[in-house]
Amino acid sequence: MIPFSPPRIDEKIIDEVVDTLKSGWITTGPKTKLFEKKLTEYTGCKATLCLNSATAGLELMLRWFGIGRGDEVILPAYTYSATANVIVHCGAKPVFVDVGNDFNITVDNIRRAITERTKVVMPVDFGGLPCDYNAINALVKEPMVKALFQAQTEEQKQLGRVMILSDAAHSIGGRLDGKKVGSLTDISVISFHAVKNLTTAEGGCVCLNLPDGFNNEEVYKLLCVKSLHGQNKDALAKTKPGNWKYDIIDAGYKCNMTDIMASIGLVELERYDSESLVKRRQIVEYYNNFFKNKFWAELPAISDSRRESSYHLYALKIKGITESERDDMIQLIAMQGVSVNVHFIPVPMMTFYKNMGYSITHYPNTFNLYSREISLPVFFDLTMEQARTVCEAVQESVEQVINRKGSFVNI
Ligand SMILES: *Cc1c(COP(=O)(O)O)cnc(C)c1O
């Protein structure tokens, strides 16, 4: 069976983890701080906070901005549920909008959804392709849009407009106009979950890039406290002789990264551009080459004149098929020993959100893309021979279902 996205675990990773285990310091400490520094350099943001997940980072930043009851947060209907769940946790209202054909939220749809209750927009860089942050950043600075914004907390007053909180779970290393994800908008949250491009088993980070007027280093320090019980000294600081006393200055959360996780991340980041992204691009280009002449295939957007993806997902679309035909194709592909997936089942289709009153019928393009989407395996250890097996399994399965239909009138 060709797996979908196993992590790259080699001797280098194992040695670094063992080094941490033997060092006597396994929780947040020197390796986490070093990983944060390297992520800041890599992304070009102003400060980076490492955490135990991207989800924790998204929620932490909503809470830092004072999001709560009565507030609205705009997000694409086409995302993983974590993006929406954190809004619900805060007691605010998720306002879903439809996406464009590149799977990303569109500026026009954001504009239409903004009200005087909007506090945050959460764009998602689907599959690793950065959203159009230049246009999104410009939108929330427009005088008419700013005039609608009703600041309630100190942070909201200081920003003076809707905050952009990018769900960059997929897109570390993605670029827009030569700048890297992390430095494209106010806040970007990257995931290091096991299936993501750069993993720490579980993990994530918040890239702080708040505009002038904010001291990002100070915000970083505040978030360190907020992500560790609200305790004013972390475990490492407390180990200094005589430095045992601490205070709780906030009912904080507990979502810090450990040095065991950071040691995996340090190895992964070191070789991310030179090895991981090179291989991912090679696989994606192989798939594109194979599928480009198939009349039924719609290739994913992976780059254009201004953007480049991090090649997280290969989201193939099949022309003119229904959701159940897509499901049949996946079944046939699996029978040939290839693991594929669907990214994502749109959030408004999930039971919890349906029960809240959301309906996928309001997001027609999201449903259209979802119903025809199949994600193919992309991971470092995938050989080109396996990539060929994947392509052939997809071709055979797709054509079998299309032939069964007996007509191409819809295509
Ligand atoms: C994986 C993912 C997340 C959550 O990341 P975790 O690190 O697992 O919390 C959030 N949003 C999207 C779009 C994701 O794919």
Coordinates of C-alpha atoms and ligand atoms in Angstrom, one line a residue:
M1 CA 0.0 0.0 0.0
I2 CA 1.4 3.4 -0.9
P3 CA 0.6 5.6 2.2
F4 CA -0.8 9.1 2.0
S5 CA 1.7 11.2 3.9
P6 CA 4.0 9.4 6.4
P7 CA 6.6 11.6 8.2
R8 CA 10.2 11.5 7.3
I9 CA 11.9 9.8 10.3
D10 CA 15.6 9.1 9.6
E11 CA 18.7 8.7 11.8
K12 CA 19.2 12.5 11.9
I13 CA 15.8 13.0 13.5
I14 CA 16.3 10.0 15.9
D15 CA 19.8 11.3 16.9
E16 CA 18.5 14.8 17.7
V17 CA 15.5 13.4 19.7
V18 CA 17.9 11.1 21.7
D19 CA 20.2 14.1 22.3
T20 CA 17.3 15.9 23.9
L21 CA 16.2 12.9 25.9
K22 CA 19.8 12.5 27.3
S23 CA 20.2 16.3 27.9
G24 CA 18.1 16.3 31.1
W25 CA 15.8 18.9 29.6
I26 CA 12.7 17.6 27.7
T27 CA 10.0 20.3 28.0
T28 CA 10.1 23.9 26.8
G29 CA 13.7 25.0 26.9
P30 CA 16.8 25.8 24.8
K31 CA 15.8 23.8 21.7
T32 CA 12.3 25.3 21.6
K33 CA 13.8 28.8 21.9
L34 CA 16.3 28.0 19.1
F35 CA 13.5 26.6 16.9
E36 CA 11.6 29.9 17.5
K37 CA 14.6 32.0 16.5
K38 CA 15.2 29.9 13.3
L39 CA 11.5 30.1 12.4
T40 CA 11.6 33.9 12.8
E41 CA 14.6 34.0 10.4
Y42 CA 13.1 31.6 8.0
T43 CA 9.7 33.2 7.7
G44 CA 10.8 36.8 8.0
C45 CA 8.2 37.6 10.6
K46 CA 9.0 39.7 13.8
A47 CA 8.7 37.0 16.5
T48 CA 7.6 33.4 16.7
L49 CA 5.9 31.4 19.5
C50 CA 6.0 27.6 19.3
L51 CA 3.1 25.7 20.8
N52 CA 1.7 22.1 20.9
S53 CA -0.6 22.7 17.9
A54 CA -1.7 25.2 15.3
T55 CA -5.2 24.9 16.7
A56 CA -3.9 26.2 20.1
G57 CA -2.2 29.0 18.3
L58 CA -5.3 30.1 16.4
E59 CA -7.4 30.1 19.6
L60 CA -4.7 31.9 21.7
M61 CA -4.6 34.7 19.1
L62 CA -8.4 35.1 19.0
R63 CA -8.3 35.3 22.8
W64 CA -5.4 37.7 22.8
F65 CA -7.4 39.9 20.5
G66 CA -10.4 39.7 22.9
I67 CA -12.8 37.7 20.7
G68 CA -16.0 36.7 22.4
R69 CA -19.7 36.7 22.4
G70 CA -21.3 39.1 19.8
D71 CA -18.2 39.1 17.6
E72 CA -18.0 37.7 14.1
V73 CA -15.0 36.0 12.5
I74 CA -14.9 35.4 8.7
L75 CA -13.4 32.2 7.4
P76 CA -13.7 30.0 4.2
A77 CA -16.3 27.2 4.2
Y78 CA -13.5 25.1 2.6
T79 CA -11.2 24.3 5.5
Y80 CA -10.5 21.8 8.3
S81 CA -12.9 22.2 11.2
A82 CA -10.2 23.4 13.6
T83 CA -10.4 26.8 11.9
A84 CA -14.0 27.1 12.9
N85 CA -14.0 25.3 16.2
V86 CA -11.7 27.8 17.8
I87 CA -14.1 30.6 17.0
V88 CA -16.9 28.6 18.7
H89 CA -14.6 28.0 21.7
C90 CA -14.4 31.8 22.1
G91 CA -18.2 32.2 22.0
A92 CA -18.0 34.2 18.7
K93 CA -19.9 33.5 15.5
P94 CA -18.1 31.8 12.5
V95 CA -19.1 33.5 9.3
F96 CA -18.3 31.2 6.5
V97 CA -17.8 32.5 2.9
D98 CA -17.4 30.7 -0.4
V99 CA -14.0 30.2 -2.0
G100 CA -12.6 30.7 -5.5
N101 CA -11.4 28.0 -7.9
D102 CA -7.9 27.9 -6.3
F103 CA -9.7 26.8 -3.1
N104 CA -8.8 30.0 -1.3
I105 CA -11.1 32.6 0.2
T106 CA -11.8 35.5 -2.2
V107 CA -11.5 39.2 -1.3
D108 CA -14.9 39.9 -2.8
N109 CA -16.5 37.3 -0.6
I110 CA -14.8 38.7 2.5
R111 CA -15.9 42.2 1.6
R112 CA -19.6 41.1 1.3
A113 CA -19.4 39.4 4.7
I114 CA -18.0 42.3 6.7
T115 CA -20.3 43.9 9.3
E116 CA -19.9 46.1 12.3
R117 CA -19.4 43.0 14.4
T118 CA -16.5 41.6 12.3
K119 CA -13.3 41.5 14.4
V120 CA -11.1 39.0 12.6
V121 CA -10.7 37.4 9.1
M122 CA -9.1 33.9 9.0
P123 CA -7.9 33.2 5.5
V124 CA -6.6 29.6 4.9
D125 CA -3.7 28.9 2.5
F126 CA -5.3 25.8 1.1
G127 CA -2.8 23.2 0.1
G128 CA 0.1 25.6 0.7
L129 CA -0.8 28.3 -1.8
P130 CA -0.8 31.7 0.0
C131 CA -4.1 33.7 -0.2
D132 CA -3.9 37.2 -1.8
Y133 CA -2.8 38.9 1.3
N134 CA -1.9 42.2 -0.4
A135 CA -5.6 42.6 -1.4
I136 CA -6.9 41.2 2.0
N137 CA -4.6 43.5 4.0
A138 CA -5.6 46.5 1.8
L139 CA -9.3 45.6 2.2
V140 CA -9.3 45.9 6.0
K141 CA -7.5 49.2 5.8
E142 CA -10.0 50.8 3.5
P143 CA -11.6 53.9 5.2
M144 CA -15.2 52.5 4.8
V145 CA -14.2 49.2 6.2
K146 CA -12.2 50.7 9.1
A147 CA -15.2 53.0 9.9
L148 CA -17.3 49.9 10.5
F149 CA -14.9 48.4 13.1
Q150 CA -15.9 48.8 16.7
A151 CA -12.9 48.4 19.0
Q152 CA -13.7 47.0 22.4
T153 CA -10.4 45.9 23.9
E154 CA -7.0 47.7 24.2
E155 CA -5.6 45.4 21.4
Q156 CA -8.5 46.2 19.1
K157 CA -8.2 49.9 19.8
Q158 CA -4.5 49.8 19.0
L159 CA -4.9 47.9 15.7
G160 CA -8.0 50.0 14.8
R161 CA -9.2 47.6 12.2
V162 CA -10.1 44.0 11.5
M163 CA -7.2 41.6 12.3
I164 CA -6.0 39.1 9.7
L165 CA -5.3 35.8 11.4
S166 CA -3.9 33.5 8.7
D167 CA -4.5 29.8 9.0
A168 CA -1.1 28.9 7.4
A169 CA -1.3 25.3 8.7
H170 CA -0.3 24.1 5.2
S171 CA 1.9 26.8 3.8
I172 CA 5.3 27.2 5.5
G173 CA 7.7 28.1 2.8
G174 CA 4.9 29.4 0.5
R175 CA 5.6 32.8 -1.1
L176 CA 3.8 35.8 -2.3
D177 CA 5.7 38.6 -4.2
G178 CA 9.0 37.1 -2.9
K179 CA 8.0 37.2 0.7
K180 CA 7.5 34.1 2.8
V181 CA 4.4 32.9 4.7
G182 CA 4.7 34.3 8.2
S183 CA 5.5 37.8 7.0
L184 CA 2.5 38.3 4.7
T185 CA 0.0 39.6 7.2
D186 CA -0.7 40.4 10.9
I187 CA -0.5 36.9 12.3
S188 CA 0.1 33.5 10.6
V189 CA -0.3 30.2 12.4
I190 CA 1.7 27.2 11.0
S191 CA 1.0 23.5 11.9
F192 CA 3.7 20.9 12.6
H193 CA 1.2 18.0 12.9
A194 CA 2.4 14.6 11.7
V195 CA 0.9 14.9 8.2
K196 CA 2.0 18.5 7.5
N197 CA 5.0 19.6 5.4
L198 CA 7.3 20.1 8.4
T199 CA 6.5 18.1 11.4
T200 CA 7.3 17.9 15.1
A201 CA 4.8 15.0 15.6
E202 CA 2.3 17.5 17.0
G203 CA 3.0 21.2 17.2
G204 CA 2.5 24.6 15.7
C205 CA 3.7 28.1 15.8
V206 CA 2.4 31.6 15.8
C207 CA 4.3 34.1 13.5
L208 CA 3.8 37.6 14.9
N209 CA 4.0 40.3 12.3
L210 CA 1.9 43.0 13.9
P211 CA 2.2 46.5 12.4
D212 CA 4.1 49.5 13.9
G213 CA 2.6 50.5 17.2
F214 CA 2.8 47.0 18.5
N215 CA 6.0 45.6 20.2
N216 CA 6.0 42.1 18.8
E217 CA 8.7 41.1 21.3
E218 CA 6.5 42.2 24.1
V219 CA 3.4 40.4 22.6
Y220 CA 5.6 37.3 22.4
K221 CA 6.5 37.5 26.1
L222 CA 2.9 37.9 27.0
L223 CA 1.9 34.9 24.9
C224 CA 4.6 32.8 26.6
V225 CA 2.8 33.5 29.9
K226 CA -0.7 33.0 28.4
S227 CA 0.3 29.6 26.9
L228 CA 1.8 28.4 30.2
H229 CA -0.9 28.7 32.9
G230 CA -0.4 32.5 33.1
Q231 CA 2.7 31.8 35.1
N232 CA 5.2 34.6 35.1
K233 CA 8.3 32.3 35.0
D234 CA 8.7 29.3 32.9
A235 CA 10.1 26.0 34.1
L236 CA 13.6 26.8 32.8
A237 CA 13.7 30.2 34.5
K238 CA 12.6 28.6 37.8
T239 CA 15.6 26.1 37.7
K240 CA 18.0 29.0 38.3
P241 CA 19.2 28.8 42.0
G242 CA 17.0 30.8 44.3
N243 CA 14.5 31.6 41.5
W244 CA 11.7 29.4 42.7
K245 CA 9.1 32.0 43.4
Y246 CA 6.4 32.7 40.7
D247 CA 3.1 34.3 40.3
I248 CA 0.0 33.6 38.2
I249 CA -1.0 36.8 36.5
D250 CA -3.7 35.4 34.2
A251 CA -5.9 32.2 34.0
G252 CA -3.7 31.0 31.2
Y253 CA -3.8 28.0 29.0
K254 CA -1.4 25.0 28.7
C255 CA -0.2 24.6 25.2
N256 CA 3.6 25.0 25.2
M257 CA 5.9 23.1 22.9
T258 CA 8.4 20.6 24.3
D259 CA 12.1 20.4 23.4
I260 CA 11.5 16.8 22.2
M261 CA 9.2 18.2 19.6
A262 CA 11.5 21.1 18.8
S263 CA 14.4 18.8 18.2
I264 CA 12.5 17.2 15.3
G265 CA 11.5 20.6 14.0
L266 CA 15.1 21.9 14.1
V267 CA 16.3 19.0 11.8
E268 CA 13.3 19.4 9.5
L269 CA 13.7 23.2 9.2
E270 CA 17.4 22.9 8.4
R271 CA 16.7 20.8 5.3
Y272 CA 13.3 22.1 4.4
D273 CA 14.2 24.3 1.4
S274 CA 17.1 22.2 0.2
E275 CA 15.4 18.8 0.5
S276 CA 11.7 18.7 1.5
L277 CA 10.4 21.4 -0.8
V278 CA 12.6 20.2 -3.7
K279 CA 11.2 16.7 -3.4
R280 CA 7.6 17.9 -3.0
R281 CA 7.9 20.1 -6.1
Q282 CA 9.3 17.2 -8.0
I283 CA 6.3 15.0 -7.1
V284 CA 3.8 17.7 -7.9
E285 CA 5.4 18.4 -11.3
Y286 CA 5.4 14.7 -12.1
Y287 CA 1.7 14.5 -11.3
N288 CA 1.0 17.7 -13.4
N289 CA 2.9 16.2 -16.3
F290 CA 1.0 13.0 -16.2
F291 CA -2.5 14.6 -15.8
K292 CA -2.1 17.6 -18.0
N293 CA -3.3 15.9 -21.2
K294 CA -6.1 13.9 -19.6
F295 CA -9.4 15.4 -20.8
W296 CA -11.1 14.7 -17.4
A297 CA -8.4 16.2 -15.2
E298 CA -8.3 19.8 -13.7
L299 CA -4.9 20.5 -12.3
P300 CA -4.4 22.3 -8.9
A301 CA -3.1 25.8 -8.8
I302 CA 0.4 25.6 -7.4
S303 CA 2.0 28.8 -8.6
D304 CA 1.4 31.9 -10.7
S305 CA 3.3 35.0 -11.5
R306 CA 3.2 36.2 -7.9
R307 CA 2.7 33.1 -5.7
E308 CA 4.4 29.8 -5.1
S309 CA 2.9 27.0 -3.0
S310 CA 4.6 24.9 -0.3
Y311 CA 3.3 21.9 -2.3
H312 CA 1.4 20.6 0.7
L313 CA -1.4 18.9 -1.2
Y314 CA -1.9 17.7 -4.7
A315 CA -5.6 18.5 -5.0
L316 CA -6.7 17.0 -8.3
K317 CA -10.2 17.7 -9.6
I318 CA -12.1 15.5 -11.9
K319 CA -14.3 17.2 -14.5
G320 CA -18.1 16.7 -14.6
I321 CA -18.5 14.1 -11.8
T322 CA -20.8 13.9 -8.8
E323 CA -19.8 13.4 -5.2
S324 CA -20.7 9.8 -5.2
E325 CA -18.8 9.1 -8.5
R326 CA -15.8 10.7 -6.8
D327 CA -16.3 8.4 -3.8
D328 CA -16.4 5.4 -6.2
M329 CA -13.2 6.5 -7.8
I330 CA -11.5 6.7 -4.4
Q331 CA -12.7 3.2 -3.6
L332 CA -11.2 1.9 -6.9
I333 CA -7.9 3.7 -6.3
A334 CA -7.7 2.2 -2.8
M335 CA -8.3 -1.3 -4.2
Q336 CA -5.1 -0.7 -6.3
G337 CA -3.0 -0.1 -3.2
V338 CA -2.9 3.7 -3.2
S339 CA -4.0 5.9 -0.3
V340 CA -5.7 9.1 -1.3
N341 CA -7.9 11.6 0.6
V342 CA -10.3 14.4 0.2
H343 CA -9.4 17.8 1.5
F344 CA -11.7 18.8 3.0
I345 CA -15.3 17.9 3.8
P346 CA -16.4 21.5 4.1
V347 CA -17.2 22.6 7.6
P348 CA -20.9 23.5 7.0
M349 CA -21.4 19.8 6.0
M350 CA -20.4 18.6 9.5
T351 CA -23.1 17.6 11.9
F352 CA -22.2 20.1 14.6
Y353 CA -22.3 23.0 12.2
K354 CA -25.4 21.7 10.4
N355 CA -27.1 21.7 13.9
M356 CA -26.0 25.3 14.3
G357 CA -28.0 26.1 11.2
Y358 CA -25.3 26.3 8.6
S359 CA -26.0 24.8 5.1
I360 CA -23.6 23.9 2.4
T361 CA -26.1 25.2 -0.2
H362 CA -24.9 28.7 0.6
Y363 CA -21.4 27.9 -0.5
P364 CA -21.9 26.4 -4.0
N365 CA -18.3 26.7 -5.2
T366 CA -17.0 25.1 -2.1
F367 CA -19.4 22.1 -2.7
N368 CA -18.5 22.0 -6.3
L369 CA -14.8 21.8 -5.6
Y370 CA -15.2 19.3 -2.7
S371 CA -17.4 16.9 -4.7
R372 CA -14.8 16.6 -7.5
E373 CA -11.6 16.6 -5.4
I374 CA -9.1 13.8 -4.8
S375 CA -5.8 14.5 -2.9
L376 CA -2.8 12.3 -4.1
P377 CA 0.1 11.3 -1.9
V378 CA 2.9 13.8 -1.5
F379 CA 5.7 13.0 0.9
F380 CA 9.5 13.0 1.1
D381 CA 10.1 9.2 0.8
L382 CA 7.7 8.7 -2.2
T383 CA 9.7 7.4 -5.1
M384 CA 9.1 8.4 -8.7
E385 CA 8.2 4.8 -9.4
Q386 CA 5.5 5.0 -6.7
A387 CA 4.3 8.4 -8.1
R388 CA 3.8 6.6 -11.4
T389 CA 1.8 3.8 -9.7
V390 CA -0.3 6.5 -8.1
C391 CA -1.0 8.2 -11.5
E392 CA -1.9 4.9 -13.2
A393 CA -4.2 3.9 -10.4
V394 CA -6.0 7.2 -10.6
Q395 CA -6.2 7.1 -14.4
E396 CA -7.6 3.6 -14.4
S397 CA -10.2 4.2 -11.7
V398 CA -11.3 7.6 -13.0
E399 CA -11.7 6.2 -16.5
Q400 CA -13.6 3.1 -15.3
V401 CA -16.2 5.3 -13.6
I402 CA -16.4 7.7 -16.5
N403 CA -16.9 4.8 -19.0
R404 CA -19.5 3.3 -16.7
K405 CA -21.4 6.6 -17.1
G406 CA -21.2 6.0 -20.8
S407 CA -21.4 9.6 -21.8
F408 CA -19.2 12.7 -21.4
V409 CA -21.9 15.2 -22.0
N410 CA -21.2 16.9 -18.7
I411 CA -17.6 17.5 -19.4
Ligands
LIG1 C1 -4.0 20.6 10.2 C2 -4.8 21.8 10.1 C3 -5.1 22.6 11.3 C4 -4.8 22.2 12.6 O1 -3.4 22.0 12.9 P1 -3.0 21.3 14.3 O2 -1.5 21.6 14.4 O3 -3.3 19.8 14.1 O4 -3.8 21.9 15.3 C5 -5.8 23.8 11.1 N1 -6.2 24.2 9.9 C6 -5.9 23.5 8.8 C7 -6.4 24.0 7.4 C8 -5.3 22.3 8.8 O5 -5.1 21.5 7.7

